[in-house]
mmCIF file of C-alpha atoms and ligand atoms in Angstrom:
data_model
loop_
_atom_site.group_PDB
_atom_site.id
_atom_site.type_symbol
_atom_site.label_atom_id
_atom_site.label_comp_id
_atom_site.label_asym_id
_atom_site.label_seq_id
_atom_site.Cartn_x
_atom_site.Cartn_y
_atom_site.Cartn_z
ATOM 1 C CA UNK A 175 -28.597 -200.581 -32.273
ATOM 2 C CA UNK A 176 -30.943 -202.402 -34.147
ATOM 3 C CA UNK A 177 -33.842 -200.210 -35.181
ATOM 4 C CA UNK A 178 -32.277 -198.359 -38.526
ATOM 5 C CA UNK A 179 -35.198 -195.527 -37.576
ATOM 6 C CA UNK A 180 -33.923 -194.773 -33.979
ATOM 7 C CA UNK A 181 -30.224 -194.859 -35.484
ATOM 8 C CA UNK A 182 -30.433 -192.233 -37.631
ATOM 9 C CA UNK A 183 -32.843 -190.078 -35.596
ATOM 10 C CA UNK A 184 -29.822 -190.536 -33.122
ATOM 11 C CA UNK A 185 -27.532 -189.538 -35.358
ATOM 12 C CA UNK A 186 -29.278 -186.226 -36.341
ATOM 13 C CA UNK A 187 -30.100 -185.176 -32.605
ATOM 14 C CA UNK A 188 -26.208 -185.671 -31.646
ATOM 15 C CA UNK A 189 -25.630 -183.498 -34.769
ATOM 16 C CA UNK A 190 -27.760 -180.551 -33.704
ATOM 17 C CA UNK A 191 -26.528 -180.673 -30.468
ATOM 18 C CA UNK A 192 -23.162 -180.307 -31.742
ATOM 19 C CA UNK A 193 -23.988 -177.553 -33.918
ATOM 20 C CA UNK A 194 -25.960 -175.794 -31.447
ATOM 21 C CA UNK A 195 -23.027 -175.647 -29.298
ATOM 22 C CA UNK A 196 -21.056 -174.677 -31.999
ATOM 23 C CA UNK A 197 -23.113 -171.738 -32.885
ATOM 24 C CA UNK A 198 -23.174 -170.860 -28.714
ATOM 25 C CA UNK A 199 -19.461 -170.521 -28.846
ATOM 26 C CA UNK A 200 -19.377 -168.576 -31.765
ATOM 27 C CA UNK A 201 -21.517 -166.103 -30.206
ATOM 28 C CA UNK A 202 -19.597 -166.462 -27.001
ATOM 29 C CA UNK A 203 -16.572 -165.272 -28.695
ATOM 30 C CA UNK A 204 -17.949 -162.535 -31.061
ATOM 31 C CA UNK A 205 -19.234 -161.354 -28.216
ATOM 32 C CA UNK A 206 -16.264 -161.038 -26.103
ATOM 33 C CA UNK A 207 -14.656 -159.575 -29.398
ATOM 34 C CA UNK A 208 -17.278 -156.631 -28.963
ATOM 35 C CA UNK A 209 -16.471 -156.116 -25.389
ATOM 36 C CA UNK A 210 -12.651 -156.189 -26.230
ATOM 37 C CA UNK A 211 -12.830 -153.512 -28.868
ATOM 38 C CA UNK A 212 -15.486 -151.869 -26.419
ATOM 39 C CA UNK A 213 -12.805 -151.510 -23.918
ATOM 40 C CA UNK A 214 -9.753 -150.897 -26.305
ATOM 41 C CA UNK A 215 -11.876 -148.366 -27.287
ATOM 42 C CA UNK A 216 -12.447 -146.625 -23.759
ATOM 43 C CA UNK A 217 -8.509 -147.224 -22.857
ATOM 44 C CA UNK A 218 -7.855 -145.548 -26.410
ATOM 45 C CA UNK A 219 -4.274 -143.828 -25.767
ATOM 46 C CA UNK A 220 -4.156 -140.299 -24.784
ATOM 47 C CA UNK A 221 -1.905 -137.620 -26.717
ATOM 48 C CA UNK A 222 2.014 -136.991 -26.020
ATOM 49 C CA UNK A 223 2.756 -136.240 -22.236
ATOM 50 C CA UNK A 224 6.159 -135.991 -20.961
ATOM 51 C CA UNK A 225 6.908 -135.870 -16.577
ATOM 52 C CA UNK A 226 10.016 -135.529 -14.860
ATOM 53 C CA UNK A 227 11.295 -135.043 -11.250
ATOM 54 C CA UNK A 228 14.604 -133.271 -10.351
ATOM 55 C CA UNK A 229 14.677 -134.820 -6.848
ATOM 56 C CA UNK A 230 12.577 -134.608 -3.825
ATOM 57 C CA UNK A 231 13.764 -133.824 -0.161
ATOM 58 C CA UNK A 232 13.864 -130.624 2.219
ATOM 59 C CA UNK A 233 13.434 -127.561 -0.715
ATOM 60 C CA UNK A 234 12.029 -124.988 0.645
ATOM 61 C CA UNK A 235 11.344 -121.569 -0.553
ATOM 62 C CA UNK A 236 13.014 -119.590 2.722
ATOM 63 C CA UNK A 237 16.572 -121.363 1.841
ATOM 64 C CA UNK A 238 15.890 -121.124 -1.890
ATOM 65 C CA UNK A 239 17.471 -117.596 -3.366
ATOM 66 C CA UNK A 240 15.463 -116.257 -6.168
ATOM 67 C CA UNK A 241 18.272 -116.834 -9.067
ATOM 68 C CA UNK A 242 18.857 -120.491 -7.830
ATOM 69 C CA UNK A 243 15.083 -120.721 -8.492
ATOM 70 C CA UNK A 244 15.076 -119.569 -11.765
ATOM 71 C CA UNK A 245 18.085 -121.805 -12.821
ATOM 72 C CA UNK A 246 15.846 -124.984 -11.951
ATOM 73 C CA UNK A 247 12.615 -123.660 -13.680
ATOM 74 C CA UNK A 248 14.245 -122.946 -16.839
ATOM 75 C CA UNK A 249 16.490 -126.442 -16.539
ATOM 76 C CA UNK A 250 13.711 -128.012 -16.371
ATOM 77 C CA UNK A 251 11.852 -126.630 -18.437
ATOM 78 C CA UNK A 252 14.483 -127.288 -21.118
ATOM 79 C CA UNK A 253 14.706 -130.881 -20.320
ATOM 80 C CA UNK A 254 11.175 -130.881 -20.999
ATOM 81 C CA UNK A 255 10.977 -128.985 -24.101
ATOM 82 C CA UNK A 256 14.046 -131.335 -25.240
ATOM 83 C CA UNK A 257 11.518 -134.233 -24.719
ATOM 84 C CA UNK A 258 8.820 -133.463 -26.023
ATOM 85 C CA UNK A 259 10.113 -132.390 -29.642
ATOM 86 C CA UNK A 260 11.645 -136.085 -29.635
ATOM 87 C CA UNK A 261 7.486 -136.847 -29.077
ATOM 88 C CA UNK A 262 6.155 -134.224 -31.104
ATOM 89 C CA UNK A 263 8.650 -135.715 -34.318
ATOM 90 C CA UNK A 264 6.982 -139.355 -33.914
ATOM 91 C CA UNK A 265 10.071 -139.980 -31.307
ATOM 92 C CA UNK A 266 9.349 -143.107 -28.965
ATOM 93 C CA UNK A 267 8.814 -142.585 -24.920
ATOM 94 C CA UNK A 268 12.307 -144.461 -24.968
ATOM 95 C CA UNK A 269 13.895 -141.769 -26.824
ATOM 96 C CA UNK A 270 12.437 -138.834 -25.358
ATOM 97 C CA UNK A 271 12.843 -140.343 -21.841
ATOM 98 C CA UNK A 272 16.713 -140.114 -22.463
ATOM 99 C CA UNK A 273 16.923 -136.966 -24.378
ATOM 100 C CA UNK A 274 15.327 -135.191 -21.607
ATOM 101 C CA UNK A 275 17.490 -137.200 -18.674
ATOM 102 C CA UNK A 276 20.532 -136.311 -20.968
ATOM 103 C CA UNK A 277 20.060 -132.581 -20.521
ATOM 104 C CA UNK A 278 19.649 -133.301 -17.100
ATOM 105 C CA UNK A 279 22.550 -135.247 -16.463
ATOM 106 C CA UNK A 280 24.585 -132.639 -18.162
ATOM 107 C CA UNK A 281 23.379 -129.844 -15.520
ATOM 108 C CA UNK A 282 25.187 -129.436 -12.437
ATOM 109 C CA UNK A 283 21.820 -128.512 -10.460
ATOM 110 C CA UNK A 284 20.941 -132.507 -10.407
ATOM 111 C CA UNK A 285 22.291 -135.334 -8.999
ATOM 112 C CA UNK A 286 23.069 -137.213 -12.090
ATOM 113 C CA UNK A 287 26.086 -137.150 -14.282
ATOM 114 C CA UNK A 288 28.216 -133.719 -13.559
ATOM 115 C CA UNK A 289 26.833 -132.284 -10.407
ATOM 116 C CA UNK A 290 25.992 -136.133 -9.021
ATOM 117 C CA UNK A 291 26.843 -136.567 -4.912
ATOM 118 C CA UNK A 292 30.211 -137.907 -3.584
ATOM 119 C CA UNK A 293 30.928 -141.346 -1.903
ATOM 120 C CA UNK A 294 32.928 -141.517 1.125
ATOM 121 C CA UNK A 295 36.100 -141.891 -1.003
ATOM 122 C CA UNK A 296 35.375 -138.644 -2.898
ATOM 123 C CA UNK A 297 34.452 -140.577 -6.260
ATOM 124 C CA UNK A 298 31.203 -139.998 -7.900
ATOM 125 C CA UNK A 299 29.507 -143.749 -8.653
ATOM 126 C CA UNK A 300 26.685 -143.632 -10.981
ATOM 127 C CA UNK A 301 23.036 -145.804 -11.067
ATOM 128 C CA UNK A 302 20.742 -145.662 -14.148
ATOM 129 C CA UNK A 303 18.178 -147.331 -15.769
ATOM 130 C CA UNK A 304 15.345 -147.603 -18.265
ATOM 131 C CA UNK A 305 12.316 -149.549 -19.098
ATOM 132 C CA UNK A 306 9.957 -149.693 -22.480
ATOM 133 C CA UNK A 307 6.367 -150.323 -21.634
ATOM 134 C CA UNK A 308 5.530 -151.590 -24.811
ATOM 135 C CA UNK A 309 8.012 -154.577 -24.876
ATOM 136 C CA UNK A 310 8.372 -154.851 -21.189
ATOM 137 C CA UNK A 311 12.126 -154.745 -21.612
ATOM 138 C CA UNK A 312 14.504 -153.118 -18.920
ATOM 139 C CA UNK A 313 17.998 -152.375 -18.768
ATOM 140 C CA UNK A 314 20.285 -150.660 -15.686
ATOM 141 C CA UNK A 315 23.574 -149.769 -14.657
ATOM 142 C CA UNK A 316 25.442 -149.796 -10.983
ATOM 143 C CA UNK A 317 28.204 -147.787 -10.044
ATOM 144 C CA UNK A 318 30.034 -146.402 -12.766
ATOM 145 C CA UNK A 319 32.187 -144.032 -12.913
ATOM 146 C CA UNK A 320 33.338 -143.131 -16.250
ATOM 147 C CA UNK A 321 30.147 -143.165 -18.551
ATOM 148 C CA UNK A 322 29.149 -139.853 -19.329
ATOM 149 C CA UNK A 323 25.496 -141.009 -19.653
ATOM 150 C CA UNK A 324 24.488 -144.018 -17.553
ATOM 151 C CA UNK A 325 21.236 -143.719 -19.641
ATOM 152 C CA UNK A 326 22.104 -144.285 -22.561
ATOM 153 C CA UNK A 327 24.600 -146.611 -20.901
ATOM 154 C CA UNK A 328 21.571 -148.402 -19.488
ATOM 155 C CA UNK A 329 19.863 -148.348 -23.334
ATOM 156 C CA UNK A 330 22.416 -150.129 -24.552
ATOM 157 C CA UNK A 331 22.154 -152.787 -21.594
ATOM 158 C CA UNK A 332 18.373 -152.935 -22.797
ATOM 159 C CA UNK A 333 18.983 -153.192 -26.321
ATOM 160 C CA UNK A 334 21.878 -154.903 -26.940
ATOM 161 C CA UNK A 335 22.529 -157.254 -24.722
ATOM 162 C CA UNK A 336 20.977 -160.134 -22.845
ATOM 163 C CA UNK A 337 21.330 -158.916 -19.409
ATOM 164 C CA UNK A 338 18.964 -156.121 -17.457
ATOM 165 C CA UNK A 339 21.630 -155.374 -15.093
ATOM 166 C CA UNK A 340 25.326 -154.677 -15.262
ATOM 167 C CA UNK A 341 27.586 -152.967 -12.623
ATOM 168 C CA UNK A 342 30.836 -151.470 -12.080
ATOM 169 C CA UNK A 343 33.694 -152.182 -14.475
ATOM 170 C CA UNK A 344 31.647 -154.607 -16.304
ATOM 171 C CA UNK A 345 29.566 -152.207 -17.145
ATOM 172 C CA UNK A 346 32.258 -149.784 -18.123
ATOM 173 C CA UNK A 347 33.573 -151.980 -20.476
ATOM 174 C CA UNK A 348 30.336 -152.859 -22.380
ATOM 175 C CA UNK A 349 29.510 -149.244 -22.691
ATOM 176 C CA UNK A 350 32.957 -148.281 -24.476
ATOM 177 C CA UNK A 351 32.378 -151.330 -26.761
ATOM 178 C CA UNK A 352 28.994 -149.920 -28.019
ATOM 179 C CA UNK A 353 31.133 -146.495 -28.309
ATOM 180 C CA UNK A 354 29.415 -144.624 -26.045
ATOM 181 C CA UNK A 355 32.011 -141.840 -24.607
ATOM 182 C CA UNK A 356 34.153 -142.606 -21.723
ATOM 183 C CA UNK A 357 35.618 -139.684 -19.392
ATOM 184 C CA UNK A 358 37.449 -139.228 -16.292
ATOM 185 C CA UNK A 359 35.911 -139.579 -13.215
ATOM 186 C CA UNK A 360 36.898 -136.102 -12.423
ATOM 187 C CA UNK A 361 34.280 -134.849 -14.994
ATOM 188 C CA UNK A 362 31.115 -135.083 -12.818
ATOM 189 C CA UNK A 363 33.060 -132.934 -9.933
ATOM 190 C CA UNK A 364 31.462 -130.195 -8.492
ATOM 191 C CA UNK A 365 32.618 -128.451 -5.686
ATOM 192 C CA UNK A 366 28.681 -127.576 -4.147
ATOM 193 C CA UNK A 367 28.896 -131.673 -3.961
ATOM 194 C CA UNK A 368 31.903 -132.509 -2.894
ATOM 195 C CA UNK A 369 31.463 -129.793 0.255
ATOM 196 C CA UNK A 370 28.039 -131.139 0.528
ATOM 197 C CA UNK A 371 30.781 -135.055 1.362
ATOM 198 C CA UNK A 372 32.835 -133.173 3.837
ATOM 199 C CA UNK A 373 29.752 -131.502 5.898
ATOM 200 C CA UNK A 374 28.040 -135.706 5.773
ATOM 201 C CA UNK A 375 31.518 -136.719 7.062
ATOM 202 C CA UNK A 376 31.330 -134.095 9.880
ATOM 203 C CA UNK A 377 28.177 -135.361 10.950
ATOM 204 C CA UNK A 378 29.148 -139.005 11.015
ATOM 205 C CA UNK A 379 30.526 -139.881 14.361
ATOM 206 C CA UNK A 380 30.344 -143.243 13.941
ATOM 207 C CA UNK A 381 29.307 -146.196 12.013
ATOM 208 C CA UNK A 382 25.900 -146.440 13.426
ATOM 209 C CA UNK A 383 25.053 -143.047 12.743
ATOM 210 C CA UNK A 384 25.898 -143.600 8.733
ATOM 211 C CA UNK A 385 22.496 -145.847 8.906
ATOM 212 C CA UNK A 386 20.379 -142.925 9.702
ATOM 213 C CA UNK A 387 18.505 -141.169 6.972
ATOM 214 C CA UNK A 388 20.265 -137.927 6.413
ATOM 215 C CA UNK A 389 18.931 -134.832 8.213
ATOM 216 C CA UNK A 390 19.103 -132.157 5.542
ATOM 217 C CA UNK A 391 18.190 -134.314 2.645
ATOM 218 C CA UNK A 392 17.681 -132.617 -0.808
ATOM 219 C CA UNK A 393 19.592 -134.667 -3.487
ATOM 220 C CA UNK A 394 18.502 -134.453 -6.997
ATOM 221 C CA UNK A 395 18.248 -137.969 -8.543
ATOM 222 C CA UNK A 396 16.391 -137.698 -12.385
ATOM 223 C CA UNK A 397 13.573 -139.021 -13.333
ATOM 224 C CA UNK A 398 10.973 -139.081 -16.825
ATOM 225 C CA UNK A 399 8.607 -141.078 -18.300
ATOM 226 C CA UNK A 400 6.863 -140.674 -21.252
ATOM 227 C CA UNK A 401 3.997 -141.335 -23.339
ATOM 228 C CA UNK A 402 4.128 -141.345 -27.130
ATOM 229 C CA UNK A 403 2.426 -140.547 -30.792
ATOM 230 C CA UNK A 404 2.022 -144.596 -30.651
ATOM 231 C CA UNK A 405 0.760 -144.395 -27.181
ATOM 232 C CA UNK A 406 3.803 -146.567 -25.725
ATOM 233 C CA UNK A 407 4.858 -145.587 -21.946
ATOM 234 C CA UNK A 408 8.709 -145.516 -20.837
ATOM 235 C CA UNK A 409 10.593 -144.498 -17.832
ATOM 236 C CA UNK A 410 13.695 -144.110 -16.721
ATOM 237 C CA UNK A 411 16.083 -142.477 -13.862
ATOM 238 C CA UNK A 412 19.521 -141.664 -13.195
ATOM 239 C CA UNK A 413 21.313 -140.587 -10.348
ATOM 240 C CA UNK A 414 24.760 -140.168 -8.204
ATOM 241 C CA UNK A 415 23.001 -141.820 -5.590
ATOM 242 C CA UNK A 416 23.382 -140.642 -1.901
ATOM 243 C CA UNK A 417 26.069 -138.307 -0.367
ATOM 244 C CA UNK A 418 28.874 -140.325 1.564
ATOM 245 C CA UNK A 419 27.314 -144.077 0.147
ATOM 246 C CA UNK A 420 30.068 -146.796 0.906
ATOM 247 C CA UNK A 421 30.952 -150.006 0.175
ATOM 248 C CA UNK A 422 29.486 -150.270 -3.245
ATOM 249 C CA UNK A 423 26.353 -149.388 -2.016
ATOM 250 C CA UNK A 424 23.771 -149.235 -4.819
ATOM 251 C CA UNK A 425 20.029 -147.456 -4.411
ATOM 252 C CA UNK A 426 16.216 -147.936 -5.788
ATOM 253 C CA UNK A 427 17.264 -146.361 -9.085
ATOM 254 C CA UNK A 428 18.705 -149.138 -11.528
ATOM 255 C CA UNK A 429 16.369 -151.121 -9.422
ATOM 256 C CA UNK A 430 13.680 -152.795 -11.955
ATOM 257 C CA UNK A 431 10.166 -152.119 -9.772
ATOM 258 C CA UNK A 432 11.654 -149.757 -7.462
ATOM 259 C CA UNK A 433 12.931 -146.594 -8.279
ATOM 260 C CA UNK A 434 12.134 -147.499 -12.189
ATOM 261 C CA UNK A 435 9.046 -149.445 -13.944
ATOM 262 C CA UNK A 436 7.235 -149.286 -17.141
ATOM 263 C CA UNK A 437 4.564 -151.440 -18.389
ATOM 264 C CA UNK A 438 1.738 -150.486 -21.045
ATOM 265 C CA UNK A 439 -0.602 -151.974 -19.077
ATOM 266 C CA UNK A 440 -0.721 -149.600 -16.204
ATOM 267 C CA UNK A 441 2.233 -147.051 -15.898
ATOM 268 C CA UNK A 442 5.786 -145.682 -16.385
ATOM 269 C CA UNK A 443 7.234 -144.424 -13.121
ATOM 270 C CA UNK A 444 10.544 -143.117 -11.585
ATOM 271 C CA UNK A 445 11.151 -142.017 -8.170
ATOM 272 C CA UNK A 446 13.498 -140.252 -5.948
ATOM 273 C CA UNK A 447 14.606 -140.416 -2.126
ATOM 274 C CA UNK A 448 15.994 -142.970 0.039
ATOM 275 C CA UNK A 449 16.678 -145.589 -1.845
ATOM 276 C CA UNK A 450 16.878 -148.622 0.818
ATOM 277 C CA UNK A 451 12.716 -147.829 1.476
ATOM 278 C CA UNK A 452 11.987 -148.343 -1.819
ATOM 279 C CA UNK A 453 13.975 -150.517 -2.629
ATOM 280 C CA UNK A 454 12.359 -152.817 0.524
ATOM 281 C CA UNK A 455 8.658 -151.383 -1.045
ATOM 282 C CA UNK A 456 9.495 -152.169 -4.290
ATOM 283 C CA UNK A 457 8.170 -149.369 -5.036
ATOM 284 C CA UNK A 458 7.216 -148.630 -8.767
ATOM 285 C CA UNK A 459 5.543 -152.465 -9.445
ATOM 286 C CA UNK A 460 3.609 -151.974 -5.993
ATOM 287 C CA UNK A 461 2.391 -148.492 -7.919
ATOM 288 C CA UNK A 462 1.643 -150.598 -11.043
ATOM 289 C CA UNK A 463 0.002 -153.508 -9.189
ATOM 290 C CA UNK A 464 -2.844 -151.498 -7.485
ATOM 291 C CA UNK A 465 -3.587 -150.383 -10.868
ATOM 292 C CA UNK A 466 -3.848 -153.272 -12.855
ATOM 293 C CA UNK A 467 -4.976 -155.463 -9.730
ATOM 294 C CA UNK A 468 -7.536 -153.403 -7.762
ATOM 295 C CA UNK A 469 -8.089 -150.833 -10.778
ATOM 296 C CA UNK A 470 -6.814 -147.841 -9.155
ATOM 297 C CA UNK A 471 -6.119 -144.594 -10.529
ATOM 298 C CA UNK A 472 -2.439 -143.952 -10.828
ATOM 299 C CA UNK A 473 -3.020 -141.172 -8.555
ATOM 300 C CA UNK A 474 -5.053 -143.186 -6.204
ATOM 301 C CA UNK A 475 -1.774 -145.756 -6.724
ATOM 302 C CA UNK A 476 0.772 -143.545 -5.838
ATOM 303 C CA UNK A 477 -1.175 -142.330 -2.830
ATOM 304 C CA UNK A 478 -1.563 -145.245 -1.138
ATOM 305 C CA UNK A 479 2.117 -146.226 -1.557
ATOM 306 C CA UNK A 480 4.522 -143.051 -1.480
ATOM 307 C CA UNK A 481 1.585 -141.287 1.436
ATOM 308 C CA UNK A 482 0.726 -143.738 3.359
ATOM 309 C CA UNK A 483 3.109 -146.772 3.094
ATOM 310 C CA UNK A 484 6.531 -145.058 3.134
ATOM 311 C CA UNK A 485 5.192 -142.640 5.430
ATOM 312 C CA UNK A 486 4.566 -145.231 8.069
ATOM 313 C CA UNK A 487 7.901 -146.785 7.443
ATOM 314 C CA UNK A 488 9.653 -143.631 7.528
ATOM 315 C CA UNK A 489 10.620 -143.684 3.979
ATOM 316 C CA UNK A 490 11.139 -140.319 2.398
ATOM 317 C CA UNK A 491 10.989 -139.338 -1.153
ATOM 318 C CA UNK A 492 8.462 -138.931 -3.813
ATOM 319 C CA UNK A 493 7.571 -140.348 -7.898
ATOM 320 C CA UNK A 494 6.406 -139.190 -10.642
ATOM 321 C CA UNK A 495 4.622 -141.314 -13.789
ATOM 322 C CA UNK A 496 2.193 -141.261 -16.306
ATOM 323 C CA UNK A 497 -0.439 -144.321 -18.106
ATOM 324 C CA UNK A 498 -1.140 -144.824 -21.394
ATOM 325 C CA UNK A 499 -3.922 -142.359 -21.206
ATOM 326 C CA UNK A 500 -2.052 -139.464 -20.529
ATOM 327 C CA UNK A 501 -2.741 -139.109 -16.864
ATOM 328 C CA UNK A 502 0.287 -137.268 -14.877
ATOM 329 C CA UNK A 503 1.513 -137.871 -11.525
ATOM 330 C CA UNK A 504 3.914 -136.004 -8.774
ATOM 331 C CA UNK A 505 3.858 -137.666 -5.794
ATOM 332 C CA UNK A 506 6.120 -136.726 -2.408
ATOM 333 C CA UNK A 507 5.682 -136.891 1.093
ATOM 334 C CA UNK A 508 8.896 -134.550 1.811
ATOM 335 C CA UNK A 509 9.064 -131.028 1.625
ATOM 336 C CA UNK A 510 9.650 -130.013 -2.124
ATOM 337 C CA UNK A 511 10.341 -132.117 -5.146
ATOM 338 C CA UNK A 512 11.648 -130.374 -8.532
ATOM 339 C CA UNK A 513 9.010 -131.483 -11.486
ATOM 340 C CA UNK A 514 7.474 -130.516 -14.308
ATOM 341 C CA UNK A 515 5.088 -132.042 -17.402
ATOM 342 C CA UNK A 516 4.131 -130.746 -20.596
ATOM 343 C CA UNK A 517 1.342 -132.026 -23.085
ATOM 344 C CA UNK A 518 0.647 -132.354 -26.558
ATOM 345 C CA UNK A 519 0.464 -127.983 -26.634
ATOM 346 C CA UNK A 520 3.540 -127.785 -25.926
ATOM 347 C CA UNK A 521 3.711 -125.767 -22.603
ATOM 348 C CA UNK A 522 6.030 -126.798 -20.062
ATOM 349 C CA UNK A 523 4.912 -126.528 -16.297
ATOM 350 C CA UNK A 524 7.010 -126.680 -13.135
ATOM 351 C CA UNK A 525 7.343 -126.503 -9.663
ATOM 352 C CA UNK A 526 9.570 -127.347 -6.811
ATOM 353 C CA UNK A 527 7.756 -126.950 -3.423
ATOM 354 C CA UNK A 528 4.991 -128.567 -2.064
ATOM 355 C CA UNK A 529 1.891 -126.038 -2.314
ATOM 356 C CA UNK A 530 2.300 -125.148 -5.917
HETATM 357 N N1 LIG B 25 16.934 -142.593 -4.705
HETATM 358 C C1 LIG B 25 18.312 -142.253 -4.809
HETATM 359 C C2 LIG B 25 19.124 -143.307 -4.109
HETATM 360 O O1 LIG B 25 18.744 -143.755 -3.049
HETATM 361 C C3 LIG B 25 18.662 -140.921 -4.211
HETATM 362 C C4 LIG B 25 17.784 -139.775 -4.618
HETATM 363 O O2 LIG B 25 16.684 -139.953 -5.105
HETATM 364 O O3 LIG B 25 18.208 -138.626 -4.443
HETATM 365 O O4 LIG B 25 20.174 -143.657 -4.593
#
């Protein structure tokens, strides 16, 4: 350019320009700052919740004797309690989620641990598993049979390994070297299950009737998630499986997204029921992806998958979860489904059929 004048006038017009835009992004970005903290502010975490299922399936109150009732109020009522002084002591959800399945697992009422269902060859085979919300981490375990708590077998496979999933004697093995106790299979035996094998057998006449879903169905697969003093969701779930599986069969519940999912960013879930539907439904991420995709309630979630999806398919079972505000849900589309929740008071609530 040849004019010095029209140069620099040049010059200083670029300049502004540039500053000008500058100062638009700046403004741009405080201003999304404002709307961040806005809605961090609105999604502020809610206090300490704890919610746990005992199973879901045909419980009704005409077979149920009064005593047998009481025994699963107060067991789960201690399993809650157990959880939530893990929460009310600045505990994580991942520690209160397997304090609370530990007591559970420990109970013969539930199908987890002692008291978990039989497989055809009369052996108890074990499925667990666990997720943080906060780190998005997940561990599981597959048919074992000689850790006395797949959770905190499936802990260990989320904290101290690089693997989500182990199974079988694998599995076994890493859990004794993290010294986690090992005991004979015979421990889990009850004799309620193992009748429970012989009257499945009876009904199986043949090898196409084993793929039907079980007529009487009430197992007791256990479930909790949690939220925390840091407002960090976890769930987790641990069960025998189903009565007469076979062939190594493995259901939804060490299944990451089925029977088991945890992310802060929507919800912590575990369900219960037949395993193969959601597995196939995958479950716990569909829950958590109508949340965080078409901003449903986890309510609203849970609805739409567990009432009306399973339903059509036939799929029977229920969940239960919380998100990070505090919000509780119990879920099922069969007849009953042992549950309970208790919040930052302190008072455990339960129930077991389905108008309660
Ligand atoms: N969902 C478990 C399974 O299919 C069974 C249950 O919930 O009782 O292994």
């Amino acid at each position: 350019m040849k004019n010095p004048t029209i140069t620099r006038l040049l010059t200083l017009f670029i300049l502004v320009l540039f500053v000008g835009g500058c100062q638009t992004n700046n403004q741009t970005e405080s201003l999304q700052e404002e709307e961040t903290s806005q809605s961090k502010e609105e999604l502020k975490p809610g206090p300490i919740t704890l919610v746990i299922h005992g199973g879901a399936g045909t419980i009704l109150k005409k077979n149920m004797s009064p005593e047998r009732e009481a025994e699963y109020r107060a067991k789960l009522e201690e399993s809650l309690n157990t959880g939530y002084e893990v929460l009310k002591k600045g505990g994580t959800s991942v520690e209160a989620v397997i304090a609370t399945l530990q007591v559970m697992e420990e109970s013969p009422l539930f199908n987890a641990g002692v008291g978990a269902v039989f497989t055809n060859e009369g052996v108890n085979e074990l499925d667990a598993a666990i997720m943080d919300g906060a780190s998005g981490m997940a561990g599981a375990v597959a048919g074992v049979r000689t850790i006395k708590s797949p959770i905190e077998a499936a802990y260990q496979v989320m904290t101290n390994s690089k693997h989500v999933m182990m199974s079988g004697k694998g599995a076994e093995d890493f859990a004794a070297s993290r010294g986690l106790e090992v005991v004979d299979n015979s421990y889990f035996y009850t004799e309620r299950r193992y009748n429970s094998l012989q009257k499945a057998k009876e009904r199986e006449a043949d090898e196409a009737s084993a793929m039907l879903p079980y007529q009487d169905w009430k197992y007791g697969t256990v479930g909790a998630a949690a939220l925390d003093q840091d407002g960090n969701i976890a769930s987790g779930t641990t069960t025998g499986g189903m009565t007469n599986k076979r062939f190594g069969r493995i259901g939804d519940a060490p299944i990451i997204g089925a029977g088991t999912y945890a992310h802060n960013e929507s919800c912590a879930i575990s369900a219960t029921g037949h395993g193969e539907f959601f597995i196939r439904n995958v479950v716990g991420y569909d829950i958590a992806a109508l949340m965080k995709y078409k901003g449903m309630s986890i309510t609203e979630a849970a609805d739409e998958v567990v009432m009306k999806k399973l339903v059509e398919k036939g799929g029977s079972g229920g969940v239960i979860g919380l998100d990070r505000q505090g919000n509780v849900m119990m879920t099922f589309n069969s007849e009953g489904m042992y549950r309970g929740f208790i919040k930052e008071e302190g008072k455990p609530q339960t129930f077991i059929y389905k108008d309660e």
